C-alpha cells in the first residue's frame, strides 16, 4: 500500500470520522464493567449479563433493520446511527450526575449501542461500494485496518490513564463525543447519493429478514468464508477468559504483564495491514487469503503450553505477534473478497447476517468453553480450542474466483436466479473490531479479553 495513493476528499472525511470513533471506542475500553462494579456494585452475574444480554438483544434488534436500510440512502443512516450512539451513551454520565443511574439503564444503553453498531457496519459497507472504484477497494480496506490497529495500540493505555485520573464516566463521555464528531465528519463529506432502487414489493415481508443468510449460503465462495470467520472468531474469543484465569491465577502473572503480553504484539496488525496490498499484487487475492487464513490458525494452540515467568510471557507475546500479523493481512483481503462477491443491493442484509452470526456463535462458544474450563481445567480447554482452530482452514474458499469481479457487476454466479440481475460496484468499509467485539461494556465481562486479542478476532469488517 502506498501512502501517496489519493482516494479523494470525501474518502478523507470518512476515514477521519472512522478514526475518531475508533479512538473513542478504545479510550472507553472496559468502562461499562467498571461502572457496573464500582458505581452500581454489580456482581459477576450482572456484569456477565451486561455483556451477553446486551449483545444478544442488540443483534436481534438489528436483524430487521438490515432489510429496511438496504433500500435507503446510506449516508443519512450512518449519521443517524452515530447520533443515536452519542445520545444513548451520554445518558449514562447525565444520570450519574443526577444520582439516578441504574443497572437497567446500562443494559438498555448496551442494547441500543449494539444494534446501532451492527446497522452502521452494514450500511457503511454498502455506502463505500458507491464511493470508490473497484481498484481502490483493497487500498481503502488496508487503511481502515491500519487505523484500527493504531487506535488499538494507543487507545487502551490512554483510556486507562483517564479512568485512573478522572474515573470511567470521563471515558464514556469521550466515546459519546467521538460519535458526534464522526457524524459531523460524515455530514461534511457532501456529494449526492442516489436512492437505491427497490425491485421487490414495497412493504418488507417476514421472509426478507433471512435474505442475508440466503444470499451467503447460496454463494459457493462466500459460504465457506462465512463459516470460517464465524468459527475462527468464536474459538479464539472462547479461550480468552480461560487464558486470563490461567495467567493471572495459576501462573501468577501481574496485571501489567498480562496487559503487556497482548498490547505490544498489536504492532503486528499494523505491519500486516500495510503489507496486504503488496502481497495481493504479487501473489494474488485468493492465494493470500488462503495462506494467511491458514497461518493464523496455527498459532493459538501454542498457548496450551504456557508456563510461568519471563519465558511464559515471551511465549505469549510471540504467539500473539504471529497471530495478529496474519490477521492484519487477512482482514482487509477478506473484506475486499467478500464485497466483490456481494451484489450492491444485497450488501446491507449480507453484512447484517454476517455480524449477527459471528456475535451469536462467539457468545455460544464462550459459554460452552466456560463450562469446559470448569470440567477439564483452563489449560486443557485452551488446547482443545487450539486443536479445533487447526481445522478452520478447511473452510476457506478453495474455488478460484478470478472472474468474480466482472461477473458480479451484473450477476453473481452463486446466488439464486432471482438475485442475478443485481448490479455491483465495489467496496467495503472496515469498522474496527473494537466496534464489533470490543465495545466497552457491551461485549466485555469481568474476565474480558485484552484489546489486541479482541481486535484481531472479530475483524473485519467495516466489512467481522
C-alpha positions in Angstrom: 0.0 0.0 0.0 1.4 3.4 -0.9 0.5 6.2 1.4 0.6 8.6 -1.5 -2.4 7.0 -3.3 -5.1 9.5 -3.0 -8.7 8.4 -2.7 -10.4 11.8 -2.7 -11.7 14.4 -0.3 -14.9 12.5 0.5 -13.0 9.4 1.5 -10.7 11.5 3.6 -13.6 12.8 5.6 -14.9 9.2 6.0 -11.5 7.9 7.1 -11.2 10.7 9.6 -14.6 10.0 11.0 -13.8 6.3 11.3 -10.5 7.0 13.1 -12.2 9.4 15.6 -14.9 6.9 16.6 -12.4 4.1 16.7 -10.2 6.0 19.1 -13.2 6.9 21.3 -14.2 3.2 21.4 -10.7 2.2 22.7 -10.5 5.1 25.1 -13.6 3.7 26.8 -12.4 0.1 26.7 -13.8 -1.6 29.8 -15.7 1.4 31.1 -19.1 -0.3 31.4 -18.0 -3.2 33.6 -16.1 -0.7 35.8 -19.2 1.5 36.2 -21.4 -1.6 36.9 -18.9 -2.8 39.6 -17.7 0.4 41.2 -20.7 2.7 40.9 -23.7 0.2 40.9 -21.9 -2.5 43.0 -23.0 -5.2 40.5 -21.9 -8.8 41.0 -20.3 -11.2 38.5 -23.7 -12.4 37.2 -24.9 -8.9 36.5 -21.7 -7.9 34.7 -21.8 -11.1 32.6 -25.5 -10.3 31.8 -24.5 -6.8 30.7 -22.2 -8.3 28.1 -24.2 -11.3 26.9 -27.8 -9.9 27.1 -26.8 -6.5 25.6 -25.1 -8.1 22.7 -27.7 -10.7 22.0 -30.7 -8.4 22.2 -28.9 -5.8 20.2 -28.1 -8.3 17.5 -31.8 -9.4 17.4 -32.9 -5.8 17.1 -30.5 -5.3 14.2 -31.9 -8.2 12.1 -35.0 -6.4 10.8 -33.0 -3.1 10.3 -30.9 -4.8 7.6 -33.6 -5.1 5.0 -35.0 -1.7 5.9 -31.7 0.0 5.4 -30.9 -1.8 2.2 -33.2 0.4 0.1 -32.5 3.7 1.8 -29.7 6.2 1.3 -26.8 5.0 3.4 -25.1 8.3 4.5 -28.2 9.5 6.5 -28.3 6.1 8.1 -24.6 6.4 9.1 -25.2 9.8 10.6 -28.3 8.7 12.4 -26.7 5.7 14.0 -23.7 7.8 15.1 -26.1 10.3 16.7 -28.1 7.5 18.4 -25.0 6.1 20.0 -23.9 9.6 21.0 -27.3 10.3 22.7 -27.5 6.8 24.3 -24.0 6.9 25.8 -24.5 10.5 27.0 -27.4 9.4 29.2 -25.1 7.4 31.4 -23.0 10.3 32.8 -26.1 12.5 32.9 -28.0 10.0 35.0 -24.9 9.5 37.2 -24.7 13.3 37.7 -28.3 13.4 39.0 -27.8 10.2 41.1 -30.4 8.2 39.1 -28.2 5.8 37.2 -29.4 2.1 37.4 -28.2 -1.2 36.1 -31.3 -1.4 33.8 -30.2 1.8 32.1 -26.7 0.4 31.5 -28.3 -2.7 30.0 -30.7 -0.7 27.7 -27.9 1.5 26.5 -25.8 -1.6 25.7 -28.7 -2.9 23.6 -29.2 0.3 21.7 -25.5 0.8 21.0 -25.0 -2.9 19.9 -27.9 -2.6 17.5 -26.6 0.7 16.1 -23.1 -0.8 15.8 -24.4 -3.6 13.6 -26.6 -1.3 11.5 -23.7 1.2 11.0 -21.3 -1.6 9.9 -23.8 -3.0 7.4 -24.7 0.4 5.9 -21.1 1.5 5.7 -20.1 -1.4 3.5 -22.9 -0.6 1.1 -22.1 3.1 1.1 -18.4 2.7 0.4 -19.2 0.5 -2.6 -20.7 3.5 -4.3 -18.0 5.9 -3.1 -14.8 4.4 -4.6 -14.0 2.4 -7.7 -13.2 -1.3 -7.5 -9.4 -1.0 -7.9 -9.3 1.1 -4.7 -11.1 -1.4 -2.6 -8.0 -3.1 -1.0 -6.2 0.2 -0.5 -9.2 1.6 1.5 -9.6 -1.5 3.5 -5.9 -1.6 4.4 -6.1 2.0 5.5 -9.0 1.3 7.8 -7.2 -1.8 9.1 -4.1 0.2 9.9 -6.2 2.9 11.6 -7.9 0.2 13.7 -4.6 -1.3 14.9 -3.2 2.1 15.6 -6.1 3.1 17.9 -5.9 -0.4 19.4 -2.3 0.3 20.5 -2.8 3.8 21.8 -6.4 3.8 23.0 -6.5 1.5 26.0 -3.4 2.9 27.7 -4.7 6.5 27.3 -8.2 5.3 28.4 -6.7 3.5 31.4 -4.9 6.7 32.5 -8.0 8.7 32.0 -10.0 6.3 34.1 -7.4 6.4 36.8 -7.4 10.2 36.9 -11.0 11.1 36.2 -13.0 7.9 36.5 -14.8 5.7 33.9 -17.5 8.3 33.3 -14.9 10.5 31.6 -14.1 7.9 29.0 -17.8 7.3 28.3 -18.2 11.0 27.6 -15.2 10.8 25.3 -16.7 7.9 23.5 -20.0 9.6 23.1 -18.3 12.8 21.7 -16.3 10.6 19.3 -19.6 9.5 17.7 -20.8 13.1 17.4 -17.6 14.1 15.7 -17.9 11.0 13.4 -21.4 12.1 12.4 -20.2 15.6 11.7 -17.4 14.2 9.6 -19.7 12.1 7.5 -22.1 15.0 7.1 -19.1 17.2 5.9 -18.4 14.7 3.1 -21.1 16.3 0.9 -21.9 14.9 -2.5 -25.1 13.2 -3.9 -26.1 9.7 -3.1 -28.8 8.2 -5.3 -31.7 6.5 -3.7 -31.4 2.7 -4.1 -34.0 1.2 -6.4 -36.3 -1.3 -4.7 -37.3 -4.0 -7.1 -39.3 -6.0 -4.7 -42.6 -5.5 -3.0 -43.0 -2.0 -1.4 -43.5 -3.5 2.1 -41.0 -5.6 3.9 -42.1 -9.2 4.3 -41.1 -11.6 7.1 -39.0 -13.6 4.7 -36.9 -10.6 3.9 -35.3 -11.0 7.3 -33.4 -14.1 6.2 -32.3 -12.7 2.8 -28.8 -12.1 4.0 -28.3 -15.7 5.1 -29.9 -17.0 1.9 -27.5 -14.9 -0.2 -24.4 -16.1 1.7 -25.4 -19.7 1.8 -26.2 -19.8 -1.9 -22.8 -18.5 -2.9 -20.1 -21.2 -3.3 -17.3 -18.8 -2.2 -19.0 -16.7 0.4 -20.4 -19.7 2.2 -17.0 -21.2 3.3 -15.6 -17.8 4.2 -18.7 -17.1 6.3 -18.3 -20.3 8.3 -14.5 -19.9 8.6 -14.9 -16.4 10.0 -17.6 -17.3 12.5 -15.8 -20.4 13.8 -12.4 -18.8 14.0 -13.6 -15.7 15.8 -15.7 -17.7 18.2 -12.9 -20.2 19.1 -10.3 -17.5 19.6 -12.6 -15.5 21.8 -13.9 -18.5 23.8 -10.4 -19.3 25.0 -9.6 -15.7 26.2 -11.4 -15.8 29.6 -9.7 -19.1 30.4 -6.3 -17.7 29.4 -6.9 -14.8 31.8 -7.7 -17.2 34.6 -4.6 -19.3 33.8 -2.2 -16.3 33.5 -3.5 -14.2 36.4 -4.3 -17.1 38.7 -2.4 -20.3 38.4 0.7 -18.9 36.7 0.9 -15.7 38.9 1.4 -13.1 36.2 0.9 -9.5 37.3 -1.9 -7.5 35.7 0.7 -5.2 33.9 2.4 -8.3 32.4 -0.9 -9.6 31.3 -1.7 -6.3 29.6 1.7 -6.1 28.0 1.5 -9.6 26.6 -1.4 -8.6 24.4 -0.8 -4.8 23.8 2.8 -5.0 22.5 2.1 -7.6 19.8 -0.6 -5.4 18.3 2.1 -3.7 16.2 1.9 -6.9 14.1 -1.6 -5.9 13.0 -0.3 -2.5 11.8 2.5 -4.1 9.9 0.3 -6.8 8.4 -2.3 -4.3 7.1 0.5 -2.3 5.3 1.7 -5.5 3.6 -1.8 -6.7 2.4 -1.8 -4.8 -0.9 1.8 -5.6 -1.9 1.2 -9.3 -1.2 -2.0 -9.4 -3.2 -0.4 -7.6 -6.1 2.4 -10.1 -6.1 0.7 -13.4 -5.3 -3.0 -12.9 -6.0 -6.0 -12.3 -3.8 -7.1 -15.9 -3.2 -3.6 -17.2 -2.6 -3.0 -14.5 0.1 -6.5 -15.2 1.6 -5.9 -18.9 1.9 -2.3 -18.6 3.1 -2.9 -16.1 5.8 -6.1 -17.7 6.8 -4.2 -21.0 7.3 -1.3 -19.5 9.1 -3.4 -17.6 11.6 -5.0 -20.9 12.7 -1.6 -22.4 13.6 -0.6 -20.0 16.4 -3.3 -20.4 19.3 -2.5 -24.0 20.1 0.8 -22.8 21.5 -1.0 -21.1 24.4 -1.7 -24.5 25.9 2.0 -24.9 26.6 2.2 -21.6 28.5 4.4 -21.6 31.6 5.3 -19.1 34.3 8.0 -16.4 34.4 9.7 -14.5 31.6 9.8 -17.4 29.3 6.0 -17.8 29.5 5.5 -14.0 28.9 7.7 -14.1 25.8 5.9 -17.2 24.6 2.5 -15.4 24.8 3.9 -12.3 23.1 5.5 -14.3 20.3 2.3 -16.3 19.6 0.2 -13.1 19.7 2.6 -11.3 17.4 2.4 -14.0 14.8 -1.4 -14.4 15.1 -2.1 -10.7 14.9 0.3 -10.2 12.0 -1.5 -12.9 10.0 -4.9 -11.3 10.9 -3.6 -7.9 9.9 -3.0 -9.2 6.4 -6.1 -11.5 6.2 -8.7 -9.0 7.4 -8.6 -6.4 4.6 -8.1 -9.1 1.9 -11.2 -10.9 3.3 -13.3 -7.8 3.5 -12.4 -7.0 -0.1 -13.1 -10.5 -1.3 -16.4 -10.6 0.4 -17.6 -7.2 -1.0 -16.6 -8.2 -4.5 -18.8 -11.3 -4.2 -21.8 -9.4 -3.0 -24.2 -7.6 -5.2 -24.7 -3.9 -4.3 -28.4 -4.2 -3.4 -27.6 -7.2 -1.0 -24.7 -5.7 0.9 -26.6 -4.4 4.0 -28.5 -7.6 4.5 -25.4 -9.7 3.9 -23.2 -7.8 6.4 -26.0 -7.8 9.0 -26.4 -11.6 8.7 -22.6 -11.9 8.9 -22.2 -9.9 12.0 -25.2 -11.3 13.8 -24.0 -14.8 13.2 -20.5 -14.0 14.3 -21.7 -12.5 17.6 -24.1 -15.3 18.3 -21.5 -18.0 17.6 -19.0 -16.2 19.8 -21.4 -15.9 22.7 -22.4 -19.6 22.4 -18.9 -21.0 22.3 -17.7 -18.6 25.1 -20.4 -20.0 27.4 -19.5 -23.6 26.3 -15.8 -23.1 26.9 -16.5 -21.7 30.3 -18.2 -25.0 31.2 -15.3 -27.0 29.6 -12.8 -25.0 31.6 -14.6 -25.8 34.8 -14.7 -29.5 33.9 -11.3 -30.1 32.2 -9.3 -27.2 33.5 -8.4 -24.0 31.6 -5.2 -25.3 30.0 -6.9 -28.3 28.5 -9.9 -26.2 27.3 -7.4 -23.7 25.7 -5.7 -26.6 24.0 -9.0 -28.0 22.7 -9.8 -24.7 21.1 -6.4 -24.6 19.5 -6.9 -28.1 18.1 -10.3 -27.2 16.6 -8.8 -24.0 15.1 -6.4 -26.1 13.1 -9.4 -27.4 11.2 -10.7 -23.9 10.3 -8.5 -23.5 7.1 -10.6 -26.3 5.6 -13.5 -23.8 5.4 -11.5 -21.2 3.4 -12.7 -20.7 -0.2 -10.7 -23.1 -2.4 -12.6 -22.3 -5.6 -10.9 -19.7 -7.8 -12.8 -16.5 -8.2 -10.7 -14.8 -10.8 -13.7 -13.8 -12.8 -15.9 -12.8 -9.9 -15.2 -9.1 -10.2 -16.5 -8.9 -13.7 -19.4 -11.4 -13.1 -20.7 -9.7 -10.1 -21.1 -6.3 -11.6 -24.0 -7.8 -13.4 -24.7 -11.2 -11.9 -23.1 -13.2 -9.1 -22.8 -16.8 -10.2 -23.5 -18.4 -6.8 -26.8 -16.9 -5.5 -30.2 -18.0 -6.8 -31.6 -16.8 -10.1 -33.7 -14.1 -8.5 -30.5 -12.3 -7.5 -28.8 -12.4 -10.8 -29.9 -9.1 -12.2 -28.4 -7.2 -9.3 -25.5 -4.7 -10.1 -22.3 -4.5 -8.2 -19.9 -1.6 -8.0 -17.3 -2.4 -5.4 -16.2 -1.7 -1.9 -16.2 -2.4 1.8 -15.5 -0.4 4.8 -13.6 -1.8 7.7 -15.0 -0.9 11.0 -12.9 -1.6 14.0 -13.0 -4.8 15.6 -13.2 -2.7 18.6 -16.5 -1.7 17.2 -17.7 -5.2 16.8 -16.0 -7.2 19.5 -14.7 -4.7 22.0 -17.3 -2.1 22.5 -16.7 -1.2 26.2 -19.2 -2.8 28.4 -21.3 -4.3 25.6 -19.3 -7.3 24.9 -16.9 -7.4 27.8 -17.4 -9.3 31.0 -15.3 -9.1 34.2 -13.0 -11.7 32.5 -12.9 -9.9 29.2 -10.2 -10.5 26.6 -7.4 -7.9 26.2 -7.6 -5.4 23.4 -5.2 -7.0 21.0 -7.0 -10.3 21.0 -10.4 -8.7 20.6 -9.3 -6.6 17.7 -7.9 -9.4 15.6 -10.7 -11.9 16.4 -13.7 -10.0 15.2 -12.4 -8.2 12.4 -13.2 -7.2 9.6 -15.2 -5.7 8.9 -16.3 -2.4 8.2 -16.8 -5.1 6.3 -16.3 -9.4 11.0 
